[in-house]
Short mmCIF file of C-alpha atoms and ligand atoms in Angstrom, two decimals:
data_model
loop_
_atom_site.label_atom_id
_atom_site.label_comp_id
_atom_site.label_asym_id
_atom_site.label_seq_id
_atom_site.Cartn_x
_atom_site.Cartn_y
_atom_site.Cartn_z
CA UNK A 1 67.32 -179.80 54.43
CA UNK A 2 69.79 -182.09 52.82
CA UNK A 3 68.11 -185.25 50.92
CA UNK A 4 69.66 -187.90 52.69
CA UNK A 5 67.73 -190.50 50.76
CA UNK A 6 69.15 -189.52 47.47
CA UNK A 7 70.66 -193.22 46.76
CA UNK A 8 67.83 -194.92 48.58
CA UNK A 9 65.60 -197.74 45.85
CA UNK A 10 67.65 -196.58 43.19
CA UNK A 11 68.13 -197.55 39.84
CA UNK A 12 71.33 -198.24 37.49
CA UNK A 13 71.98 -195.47 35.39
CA UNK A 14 70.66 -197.05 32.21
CA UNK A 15 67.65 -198.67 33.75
CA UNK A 16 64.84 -197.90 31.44
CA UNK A 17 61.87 -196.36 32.99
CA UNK A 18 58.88 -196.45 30.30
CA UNK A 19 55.32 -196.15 29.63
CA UNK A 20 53.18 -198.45 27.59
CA UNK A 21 49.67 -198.41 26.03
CA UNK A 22 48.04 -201.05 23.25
CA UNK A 23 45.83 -199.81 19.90
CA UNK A 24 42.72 -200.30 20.23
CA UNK A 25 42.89 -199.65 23.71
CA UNK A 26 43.54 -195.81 22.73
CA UNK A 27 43.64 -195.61 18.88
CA UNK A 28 40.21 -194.59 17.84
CA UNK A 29 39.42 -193.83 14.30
CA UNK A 30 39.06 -197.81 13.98
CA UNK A 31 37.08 -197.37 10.05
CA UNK A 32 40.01 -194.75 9.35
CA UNK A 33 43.10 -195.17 6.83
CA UNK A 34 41.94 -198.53 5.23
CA UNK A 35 41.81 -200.39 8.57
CA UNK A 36 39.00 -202.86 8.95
CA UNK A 37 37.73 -204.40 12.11
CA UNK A 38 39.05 -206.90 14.29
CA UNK A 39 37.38 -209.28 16.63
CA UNK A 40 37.25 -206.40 19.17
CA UNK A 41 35.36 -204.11 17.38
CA UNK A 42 32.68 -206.55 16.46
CA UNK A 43 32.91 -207.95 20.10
CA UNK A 44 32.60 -204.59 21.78
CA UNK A 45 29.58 -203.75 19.07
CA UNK A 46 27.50 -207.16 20.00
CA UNK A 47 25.10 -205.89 22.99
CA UNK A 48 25.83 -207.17 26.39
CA UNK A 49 29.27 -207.69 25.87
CA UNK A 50 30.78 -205.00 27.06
CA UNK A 51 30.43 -202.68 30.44
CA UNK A 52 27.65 -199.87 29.20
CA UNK A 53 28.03 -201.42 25.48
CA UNK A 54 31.26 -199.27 25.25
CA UNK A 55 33.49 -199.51 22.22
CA UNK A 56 37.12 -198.54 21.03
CA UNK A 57 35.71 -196.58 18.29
CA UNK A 58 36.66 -193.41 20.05
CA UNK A 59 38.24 -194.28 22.69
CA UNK A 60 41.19 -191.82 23.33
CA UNK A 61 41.22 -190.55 19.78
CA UNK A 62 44.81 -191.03 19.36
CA UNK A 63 45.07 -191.58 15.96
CA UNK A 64 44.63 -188.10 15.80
CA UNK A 65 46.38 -186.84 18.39
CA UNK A 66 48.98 -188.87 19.07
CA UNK A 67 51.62 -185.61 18.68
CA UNK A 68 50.33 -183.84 21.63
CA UNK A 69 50.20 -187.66 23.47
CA UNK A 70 53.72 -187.99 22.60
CA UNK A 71 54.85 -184.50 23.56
CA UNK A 72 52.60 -184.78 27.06
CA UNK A 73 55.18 -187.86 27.51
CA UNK A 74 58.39 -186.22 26.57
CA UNK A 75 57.16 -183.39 29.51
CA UNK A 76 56.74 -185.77 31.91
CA UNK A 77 60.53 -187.24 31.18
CA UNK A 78 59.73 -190.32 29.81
CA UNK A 79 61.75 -191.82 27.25
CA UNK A 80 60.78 -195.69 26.54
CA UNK A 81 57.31 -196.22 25.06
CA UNK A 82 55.44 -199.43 25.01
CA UNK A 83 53.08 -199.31 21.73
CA UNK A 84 50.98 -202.16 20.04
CA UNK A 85 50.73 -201.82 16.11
CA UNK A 86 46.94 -202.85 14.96
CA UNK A 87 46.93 -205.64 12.64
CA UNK A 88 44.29 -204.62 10.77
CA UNK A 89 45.56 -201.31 9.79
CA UNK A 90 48.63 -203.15 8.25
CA UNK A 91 46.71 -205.91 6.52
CA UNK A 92 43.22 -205.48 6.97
CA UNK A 93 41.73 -208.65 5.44
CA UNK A 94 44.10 -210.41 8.08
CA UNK A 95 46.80 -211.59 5.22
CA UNK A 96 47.17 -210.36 1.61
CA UNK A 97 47.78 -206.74 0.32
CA UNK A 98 49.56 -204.44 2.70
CA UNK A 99 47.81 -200.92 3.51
CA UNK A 100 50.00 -198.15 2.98
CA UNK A 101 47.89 -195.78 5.02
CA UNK A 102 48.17 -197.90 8.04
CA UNK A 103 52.38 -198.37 7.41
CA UNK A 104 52.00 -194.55 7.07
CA UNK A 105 50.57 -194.07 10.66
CA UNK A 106 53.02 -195.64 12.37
CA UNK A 107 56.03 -194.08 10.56
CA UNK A 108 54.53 -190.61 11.16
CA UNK A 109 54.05 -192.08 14.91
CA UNK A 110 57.59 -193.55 15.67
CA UNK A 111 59.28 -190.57 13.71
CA UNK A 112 57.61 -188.16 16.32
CA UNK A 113 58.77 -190.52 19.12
CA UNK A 114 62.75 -190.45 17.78
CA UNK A 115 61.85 -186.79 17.75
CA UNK A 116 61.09 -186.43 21.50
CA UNK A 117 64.01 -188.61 22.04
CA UNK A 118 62.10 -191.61 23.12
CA UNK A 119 62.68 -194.96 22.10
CA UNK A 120 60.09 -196.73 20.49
CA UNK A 121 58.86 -200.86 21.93
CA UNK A 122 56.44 -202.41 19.52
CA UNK A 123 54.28 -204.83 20.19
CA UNK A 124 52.50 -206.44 17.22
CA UNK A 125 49.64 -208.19 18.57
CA UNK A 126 47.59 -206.72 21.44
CA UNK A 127 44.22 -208.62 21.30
CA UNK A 128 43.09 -207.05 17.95
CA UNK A 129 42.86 -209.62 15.43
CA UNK A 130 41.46 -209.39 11.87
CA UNK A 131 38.10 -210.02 12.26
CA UNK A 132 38.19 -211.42 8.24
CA UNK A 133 40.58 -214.25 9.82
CA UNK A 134 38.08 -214.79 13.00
CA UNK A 135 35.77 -215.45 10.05
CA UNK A 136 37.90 -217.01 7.80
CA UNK A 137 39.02 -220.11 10.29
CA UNK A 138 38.55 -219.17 13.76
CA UNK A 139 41.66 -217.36 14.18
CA UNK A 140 43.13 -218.47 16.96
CA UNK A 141 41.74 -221.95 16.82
CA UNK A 142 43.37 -222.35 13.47
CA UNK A 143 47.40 -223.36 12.86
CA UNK A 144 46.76 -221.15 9.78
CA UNK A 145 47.05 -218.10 12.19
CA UNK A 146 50.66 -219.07 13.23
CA UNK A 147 51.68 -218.23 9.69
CA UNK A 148 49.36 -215.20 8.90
CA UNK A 149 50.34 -213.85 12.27
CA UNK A 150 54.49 -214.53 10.98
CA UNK A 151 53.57 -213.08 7.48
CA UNK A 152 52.40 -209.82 9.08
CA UNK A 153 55.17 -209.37 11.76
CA UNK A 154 57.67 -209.96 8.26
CA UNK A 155 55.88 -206.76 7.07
CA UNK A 156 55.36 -204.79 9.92
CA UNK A 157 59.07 -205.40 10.41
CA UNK A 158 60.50 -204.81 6.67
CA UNK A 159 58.82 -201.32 6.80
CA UNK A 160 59.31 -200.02 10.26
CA UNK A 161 62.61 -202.09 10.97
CA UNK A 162 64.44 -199.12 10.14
CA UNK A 163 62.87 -196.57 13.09
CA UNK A 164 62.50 -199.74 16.04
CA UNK A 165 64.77 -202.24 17.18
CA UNK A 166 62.78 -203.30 19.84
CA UNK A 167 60.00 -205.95 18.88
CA UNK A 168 57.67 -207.88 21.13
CA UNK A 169 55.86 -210.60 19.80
CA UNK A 170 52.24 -211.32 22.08
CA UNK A 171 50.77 -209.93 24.53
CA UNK A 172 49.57 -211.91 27.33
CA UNK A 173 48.80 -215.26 25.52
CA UNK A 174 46.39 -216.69 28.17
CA UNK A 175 43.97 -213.24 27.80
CA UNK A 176 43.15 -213.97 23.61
CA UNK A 177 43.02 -217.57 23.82
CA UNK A 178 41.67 -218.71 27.42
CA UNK A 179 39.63 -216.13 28.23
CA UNK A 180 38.86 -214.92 24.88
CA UNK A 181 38.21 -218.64 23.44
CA UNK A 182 37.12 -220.34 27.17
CA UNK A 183 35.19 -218.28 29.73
CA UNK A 184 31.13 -218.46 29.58
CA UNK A 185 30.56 -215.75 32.75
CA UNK A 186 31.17 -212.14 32.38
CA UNK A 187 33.47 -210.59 30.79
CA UNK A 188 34.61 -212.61 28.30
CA UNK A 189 37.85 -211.54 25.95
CA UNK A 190 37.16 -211.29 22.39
CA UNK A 191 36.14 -213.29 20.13
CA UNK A 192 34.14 -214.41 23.22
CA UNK A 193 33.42 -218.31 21.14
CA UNK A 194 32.95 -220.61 23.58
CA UNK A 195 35.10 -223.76 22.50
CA UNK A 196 33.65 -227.29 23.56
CA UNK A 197 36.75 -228.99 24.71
CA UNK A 198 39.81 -228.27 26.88
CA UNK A 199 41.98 -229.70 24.46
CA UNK A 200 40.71 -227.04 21.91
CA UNK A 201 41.40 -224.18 24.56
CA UNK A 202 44.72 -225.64 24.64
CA UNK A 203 45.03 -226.03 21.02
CA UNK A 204 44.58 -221.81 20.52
CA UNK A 205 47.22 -221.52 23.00
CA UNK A 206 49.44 -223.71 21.35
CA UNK A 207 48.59 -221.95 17.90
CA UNK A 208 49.33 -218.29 19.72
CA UNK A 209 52.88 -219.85 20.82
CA UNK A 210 53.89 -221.31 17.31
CA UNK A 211 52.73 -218.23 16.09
CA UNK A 212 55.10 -216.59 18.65
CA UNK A 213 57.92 -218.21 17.37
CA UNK A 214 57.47 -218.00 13.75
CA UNK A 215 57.11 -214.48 13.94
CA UNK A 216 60.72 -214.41 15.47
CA UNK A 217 61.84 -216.11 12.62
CA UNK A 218 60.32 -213.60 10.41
CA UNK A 219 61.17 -210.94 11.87
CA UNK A 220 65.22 -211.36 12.13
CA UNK A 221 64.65 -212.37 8.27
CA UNK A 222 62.80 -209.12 7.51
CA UNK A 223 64.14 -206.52 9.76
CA UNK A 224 66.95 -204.13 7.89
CA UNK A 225 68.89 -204.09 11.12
CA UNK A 226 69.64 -206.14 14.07
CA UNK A 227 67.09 -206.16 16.53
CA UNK A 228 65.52 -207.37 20.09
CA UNK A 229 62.76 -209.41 20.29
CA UNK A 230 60.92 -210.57 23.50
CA UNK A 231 57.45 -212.41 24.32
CA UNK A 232 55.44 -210.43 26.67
CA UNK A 233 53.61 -212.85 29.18
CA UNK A 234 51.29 -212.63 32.01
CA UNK A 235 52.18 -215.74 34.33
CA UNK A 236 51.02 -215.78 38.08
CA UNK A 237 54.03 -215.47 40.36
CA UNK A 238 53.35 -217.80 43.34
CA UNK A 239 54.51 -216.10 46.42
CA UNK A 240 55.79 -218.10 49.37
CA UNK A 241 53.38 -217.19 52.37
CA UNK A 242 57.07 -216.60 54.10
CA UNK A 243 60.29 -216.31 52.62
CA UNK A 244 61.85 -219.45 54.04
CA UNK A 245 63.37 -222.65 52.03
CA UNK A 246 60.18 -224.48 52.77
CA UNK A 247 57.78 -222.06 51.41
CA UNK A 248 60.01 -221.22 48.33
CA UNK A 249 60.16 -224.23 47.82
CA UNK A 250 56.48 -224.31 47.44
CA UNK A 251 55.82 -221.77 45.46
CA UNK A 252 58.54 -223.00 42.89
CA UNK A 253 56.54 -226.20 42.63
CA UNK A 254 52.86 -224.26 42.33
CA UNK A 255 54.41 -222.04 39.39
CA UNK A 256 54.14 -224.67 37.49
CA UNK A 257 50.39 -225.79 37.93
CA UNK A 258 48.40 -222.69 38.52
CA UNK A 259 47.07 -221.28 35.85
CA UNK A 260 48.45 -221.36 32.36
CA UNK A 261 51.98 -220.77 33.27
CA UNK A 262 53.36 -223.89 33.20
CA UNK A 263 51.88 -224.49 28.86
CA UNK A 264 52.76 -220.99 27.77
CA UNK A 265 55.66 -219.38 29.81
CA UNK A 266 57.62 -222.64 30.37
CA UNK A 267 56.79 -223.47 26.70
CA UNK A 268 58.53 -220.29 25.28
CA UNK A 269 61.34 -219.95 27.54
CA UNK A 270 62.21 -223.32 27.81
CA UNK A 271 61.18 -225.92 25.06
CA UNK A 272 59.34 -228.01 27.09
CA UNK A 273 55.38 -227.65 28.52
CA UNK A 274 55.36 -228.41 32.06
CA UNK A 275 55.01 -232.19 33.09
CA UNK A 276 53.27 -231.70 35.86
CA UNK A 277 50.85 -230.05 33.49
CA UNK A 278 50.84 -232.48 31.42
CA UNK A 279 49.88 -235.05 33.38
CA UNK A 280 47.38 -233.02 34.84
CA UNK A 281 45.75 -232.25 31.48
CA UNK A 282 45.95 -236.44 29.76
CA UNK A 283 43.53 -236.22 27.00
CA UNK A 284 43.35 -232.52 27.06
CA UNK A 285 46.56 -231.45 26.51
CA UNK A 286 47.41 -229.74 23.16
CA UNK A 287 48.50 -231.45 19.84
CA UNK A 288 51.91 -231.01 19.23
CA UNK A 289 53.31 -231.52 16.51
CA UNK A 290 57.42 -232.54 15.28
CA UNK A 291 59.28 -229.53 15.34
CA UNK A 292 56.94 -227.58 17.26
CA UNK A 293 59.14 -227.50 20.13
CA UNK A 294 61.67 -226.00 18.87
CA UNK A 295 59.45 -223.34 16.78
CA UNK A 296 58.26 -222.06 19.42
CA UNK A 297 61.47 -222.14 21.96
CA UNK A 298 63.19 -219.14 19.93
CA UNK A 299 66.29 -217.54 21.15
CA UNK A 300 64.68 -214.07 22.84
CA UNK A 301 67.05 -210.79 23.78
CA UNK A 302 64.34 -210.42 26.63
CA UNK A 303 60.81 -211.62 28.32
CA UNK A 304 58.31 -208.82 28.98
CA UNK A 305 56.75 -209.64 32.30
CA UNK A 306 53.41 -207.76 32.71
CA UNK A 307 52.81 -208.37 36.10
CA UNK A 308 49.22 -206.70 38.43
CA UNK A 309 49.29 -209.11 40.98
CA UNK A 310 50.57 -213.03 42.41
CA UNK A 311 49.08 -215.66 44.77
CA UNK A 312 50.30 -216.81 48.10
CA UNK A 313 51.35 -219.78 48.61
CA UNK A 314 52.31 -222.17 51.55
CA UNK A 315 54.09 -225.88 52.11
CA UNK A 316 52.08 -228.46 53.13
CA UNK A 317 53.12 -231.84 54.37
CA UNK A 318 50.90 -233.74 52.10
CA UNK A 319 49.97 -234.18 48.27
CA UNK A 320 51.00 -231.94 46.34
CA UNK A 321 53.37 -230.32 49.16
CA UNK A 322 52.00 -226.95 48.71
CA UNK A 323 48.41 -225.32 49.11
CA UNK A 324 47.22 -221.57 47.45
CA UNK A 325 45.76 -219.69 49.15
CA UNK A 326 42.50 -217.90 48.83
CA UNK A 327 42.80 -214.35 49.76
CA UNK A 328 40.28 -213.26 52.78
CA UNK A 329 37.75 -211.11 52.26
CA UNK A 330 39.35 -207.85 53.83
CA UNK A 331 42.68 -208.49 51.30
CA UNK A 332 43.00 -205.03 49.90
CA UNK A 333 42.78 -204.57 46.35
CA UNK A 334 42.49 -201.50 44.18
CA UNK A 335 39.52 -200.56 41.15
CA UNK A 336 39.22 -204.50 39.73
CA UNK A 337 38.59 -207.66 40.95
CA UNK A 338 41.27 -209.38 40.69
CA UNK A 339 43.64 -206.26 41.14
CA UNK A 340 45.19 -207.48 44.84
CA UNK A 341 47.90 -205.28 46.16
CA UNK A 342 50.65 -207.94 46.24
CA UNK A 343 53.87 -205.81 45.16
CA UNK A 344 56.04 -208.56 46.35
CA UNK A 345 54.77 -210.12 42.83
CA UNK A 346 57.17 -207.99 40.67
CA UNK A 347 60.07 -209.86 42.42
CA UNK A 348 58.80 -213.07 42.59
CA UNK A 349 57.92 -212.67 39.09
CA UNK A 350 61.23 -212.20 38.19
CA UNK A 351 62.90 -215.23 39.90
CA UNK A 352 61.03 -217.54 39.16
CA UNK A 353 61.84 -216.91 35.42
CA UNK A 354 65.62 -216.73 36.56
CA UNK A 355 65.22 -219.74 38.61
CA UNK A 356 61.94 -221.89 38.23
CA UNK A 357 62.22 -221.69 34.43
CA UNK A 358 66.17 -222.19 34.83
CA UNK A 359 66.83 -218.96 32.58
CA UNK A 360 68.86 -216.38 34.71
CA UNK A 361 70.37 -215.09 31.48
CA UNK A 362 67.69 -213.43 29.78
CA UNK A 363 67.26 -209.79 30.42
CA UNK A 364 63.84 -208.64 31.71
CA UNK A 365 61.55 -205.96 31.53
CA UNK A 366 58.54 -205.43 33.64
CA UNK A 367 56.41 -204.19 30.53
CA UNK A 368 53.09 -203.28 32.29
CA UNK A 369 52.23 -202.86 35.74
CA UNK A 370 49.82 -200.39 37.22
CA UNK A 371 46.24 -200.00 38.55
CA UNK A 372 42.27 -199.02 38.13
CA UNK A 373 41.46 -196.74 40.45
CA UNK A 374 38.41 -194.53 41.05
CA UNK A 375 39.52 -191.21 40.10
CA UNK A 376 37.78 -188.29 40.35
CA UNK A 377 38.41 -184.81 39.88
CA UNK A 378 38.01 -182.70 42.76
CA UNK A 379 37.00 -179.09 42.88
CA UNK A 380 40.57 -176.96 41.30
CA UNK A 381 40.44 -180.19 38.83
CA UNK A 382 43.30 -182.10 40.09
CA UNK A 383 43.65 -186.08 40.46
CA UNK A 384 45.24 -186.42 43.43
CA UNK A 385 45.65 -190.01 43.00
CA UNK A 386 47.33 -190.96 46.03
CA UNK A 387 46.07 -194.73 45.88
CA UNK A 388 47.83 -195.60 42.44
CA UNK A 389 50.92 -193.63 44.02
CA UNK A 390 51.24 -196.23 46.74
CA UNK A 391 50.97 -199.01 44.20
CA UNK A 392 53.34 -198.08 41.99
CA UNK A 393 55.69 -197.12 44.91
CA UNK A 394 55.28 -200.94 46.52
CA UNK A 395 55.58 -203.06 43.07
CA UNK A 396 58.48 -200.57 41.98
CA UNK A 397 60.42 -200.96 45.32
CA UNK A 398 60.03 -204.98 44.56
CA UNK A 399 61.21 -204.32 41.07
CA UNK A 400 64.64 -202.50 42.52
CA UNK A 401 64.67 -205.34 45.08
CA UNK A 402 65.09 -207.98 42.23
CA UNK A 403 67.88 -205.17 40.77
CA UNK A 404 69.49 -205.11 43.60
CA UNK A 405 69.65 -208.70 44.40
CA UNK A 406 71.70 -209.05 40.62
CA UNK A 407 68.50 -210.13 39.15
CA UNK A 408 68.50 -208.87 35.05
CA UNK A 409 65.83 -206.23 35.40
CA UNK A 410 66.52 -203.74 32.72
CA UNK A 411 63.21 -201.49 32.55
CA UNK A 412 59.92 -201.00 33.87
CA UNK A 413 56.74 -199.58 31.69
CA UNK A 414 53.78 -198.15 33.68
CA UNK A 415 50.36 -199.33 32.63
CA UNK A 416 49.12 -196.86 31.26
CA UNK A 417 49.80 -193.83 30.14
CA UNK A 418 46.83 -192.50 29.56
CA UNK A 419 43.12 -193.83 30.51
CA UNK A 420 41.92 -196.25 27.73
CA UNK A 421 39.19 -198.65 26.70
CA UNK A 422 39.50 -201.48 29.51
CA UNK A 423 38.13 -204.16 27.33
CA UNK A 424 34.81 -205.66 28.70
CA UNK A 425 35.22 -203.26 31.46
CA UNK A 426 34.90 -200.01 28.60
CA UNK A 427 35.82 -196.78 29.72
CA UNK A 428 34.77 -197.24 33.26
CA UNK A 429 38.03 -198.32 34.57
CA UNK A 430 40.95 -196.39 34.77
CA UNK A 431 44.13 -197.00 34.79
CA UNK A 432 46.17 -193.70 32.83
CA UNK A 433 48.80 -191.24 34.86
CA UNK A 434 46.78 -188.72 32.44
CA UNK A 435 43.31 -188.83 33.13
CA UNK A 436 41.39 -188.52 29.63
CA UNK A 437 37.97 -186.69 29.81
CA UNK A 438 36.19 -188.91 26.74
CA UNK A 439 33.45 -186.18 25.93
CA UNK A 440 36.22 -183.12 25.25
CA UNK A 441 38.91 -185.21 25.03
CA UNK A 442 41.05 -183.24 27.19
CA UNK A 443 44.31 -184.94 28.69
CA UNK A 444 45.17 -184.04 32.55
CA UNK A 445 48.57 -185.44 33.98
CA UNK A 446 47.20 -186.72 37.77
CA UNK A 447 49.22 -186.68 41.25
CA UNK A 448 51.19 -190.18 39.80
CA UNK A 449 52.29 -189.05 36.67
CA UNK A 450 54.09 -185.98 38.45
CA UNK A 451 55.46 -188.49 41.12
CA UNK A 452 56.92 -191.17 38.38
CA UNK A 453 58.01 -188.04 36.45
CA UNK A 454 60.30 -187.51 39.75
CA UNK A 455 61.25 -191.47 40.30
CA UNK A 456 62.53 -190.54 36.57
CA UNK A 457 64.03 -187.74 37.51
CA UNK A 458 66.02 -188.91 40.43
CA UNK A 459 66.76 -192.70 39.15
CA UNK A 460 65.05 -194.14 42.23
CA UNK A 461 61.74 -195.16 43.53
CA UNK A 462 61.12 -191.46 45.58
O1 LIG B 1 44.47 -203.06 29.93
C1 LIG B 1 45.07 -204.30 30.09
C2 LIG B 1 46.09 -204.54 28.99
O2 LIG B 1 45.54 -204.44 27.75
C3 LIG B 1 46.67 -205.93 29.14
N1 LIG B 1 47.18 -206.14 30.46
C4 LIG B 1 46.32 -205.81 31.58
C5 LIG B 1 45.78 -204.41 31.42
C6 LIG B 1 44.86 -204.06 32.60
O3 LIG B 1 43.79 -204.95 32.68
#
């Protein structure tokens, strides 16, 4: 029978479909090759901190087998892969002498990508700080991490600059420095030091952002060639309940005040922290100091939006004209708790950086987006993961949606390409297309990495 859907949710023809995974989320070998711990590994070490006092020690031993990752990859079609270089392999006091073993790795690593044909993303800070900085001044507390952070993207940059062109900053601001600096109930983020003041939380978020923008400094000074650079943020797109002007309307004026978005997004992509944020926060908003501004409000070839879910949101006819909304009980959501099945979040994510933040013109990719879910394999050993099919089939339909509307969406990245140490949550949750068995080690593809191996395929959500 003739396909007759063959042009239905598809892509344009250079739309980049990706994968993306972070380092000590799958490296392993974390006292290998000179590198020295970060603020995970002692984190993950400290009893209680950590879902069945799992570490990344292990994890999915990619350090070592990163060729037959990369080749299980090129198999499945994919050609755009999200990475995160570990700061302390590269300088492993934090600042100071550059490890050549650790440069070493990620040649050999992004030299086996260009071999496969796949293009390589880095990301140079995924959560892993240099513990010897943690020590050293509180890392993220400490304006002195803006420029160590700067110094180290200049290196990363003046030795791999010649193999990737495509450079994100941070990933996820509000993750190292809110959670890991500001939440007292389980689970934490590393370093897990509770600060005393909301002004201080504020103050490491302010740091990470500086720190974002001096590294974009550093890095068009370092890197041999041209090259893109883009922030990678996880804002909370508020949905409108409906999609009428009323409701839009409200949800443009929530961005703004829920959660961090309004003092990190609106920060980087525009100049300015929100006001209504502001005013919300008197005495506890951030110090800022002259020039920061405009330190931190670099020009950016693109924003990474990692996006798992949104809240709803409706107009109200009284202060502050819109109300979120809590979601019932029965609200599906997949293998986390916060993971709510809202796919229309991908689109709203989108506009409102085209139209709350004002900034239709920067390009935008969708640089994680995926789900836990309980697999298990049944008796022939297959995944048949139908559940984290129709997730990625809703949020990538709402990703073509904002395509097709003229939005700039250039490329989507599933997280994750292969199961990985969840942070606090360990090993326990999973959220690979290859399920990785942690005692052998063994890599099976499920049901959705044969499915987005055919949305690939076909240029089109199928
Ligand atoms: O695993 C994480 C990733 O490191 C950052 N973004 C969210 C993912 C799922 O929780």
């Amino acid at each position: 029978m003739m396909d007759t859907n063959a042009s239905l949710y598809s892509f344009p023809e250079d739309f980049v479909w990706g994968a993306a995974t972070a380092a000590y989320q799958i490296e392993g070998a974390v006292a290998e090759g000179g590198r020295r711990p970060s603020v995970w590994d002692t984190f993950s070490a400290t009893p209680g901190r950590t879902l069945n006092g799992d570490t990344g020690a292990i994890a999915c031993d990619h350090y070592h087998r990163f060729k037959d990752d990369i080749r299980l990859m090129a198999d499945l079609g994919i050609r755009h892969y999200r990475f995160s270089v570990a700061w302390p392999r590269i300088l492993p006091e934090g600042r100071g002498a550059v490890n050549p073993a650790g440069i070493d790795f990620y040649q050999r690593l992004v030299d086996t990508l260009l071999e496969h044909g796949i293009t390589p993303y880095a990301t140079l800070f995924h959560w892993d700080s240099p513990q010897a900085l943690e020590d050293l001044y509180g890392s993220w507390r400490s304006r002195e991490m803006a420029q160590d952070f700067a110094d180290y993207a200049a290196v990363v940059s003046r030795y791999l600059g010649d193999r990737i062109t495509h450079w994100m900053t941070l990933n996820e601001i509000h993750c190292f420095t809110h959670i890991g600096y500001g939440v007292q109930q389980v689970p934490p983020h590393a370093p897990g030091t509770v600060v005393q003041r909301l002004k201080d939380l504020w103050q490491t978020s302010h740091h990470a952002l500086l720190a974002h923008g001096m590294a974009c400094q550093a890095i068009r000074a370092a890197s041999p060639v041209p090259c893109s650079i883009a922030l990678v943020d996880n804002f909370v797109p508020t949905l409108p309940i409906a999609e009428t002007p009323e409701h839009v309307s409200a949800a443009q004026k929530a961005f703004h005040r829920f959660s961090t978005n309004g003092g990190i997004v609106e920060p980087a992509l525009t100049g300015s922290y929100s006001a209504a944020l502001l005013e919300q926060l008197g005495e506890d908003a951030p110090d800022i100091q002259d020039g920061d501004m405009a330190t931190i409000h670099q020009p950016l070839d693109a924003f990474g939006l990692n996006n798992y879910f949104g809240v709803y949101v409706r107009a109200i006819d009284r202060d502050p004209g819109f109300e979120i909304l809590d979601f019932p009980p029965s609200y599906p959501k997949l293998h986390m708790p916060w993971l709510y099945l809202t796919p229309d979040s991908i689109y709203w994510g989108i506009r409102h950086v085209a139209e709350t933040l004002g900034r239709p013109d920067l390009p935008i990719y969708i640089t994680e987006n995926g789900c836990a879910a309980q697999d298990i394999p049944n008796a022939q050993g297959e995944i048949l993961d139908s559940d984290r099919v129709l997730f990625l089939r809703q949020y990538l339909r709402s990703a073509q949606r904002a395509v097709s509307e003229g939005y700039p969406l250039r490329g989507y990245f599933v997280w994750s390409l292969l199961d990985n140490f969840e942070w606090a949550w360990g090993l326990d949750r999973r959220f690979g297309m290859i399920y990785v068995d942690y005692a052998t080690q063994q890599r099976l593809p499920k049901l959705s990495a044969a499915w987005y191996a055919e949305c690939i395929r076909q240029n089109r959500v199928v």
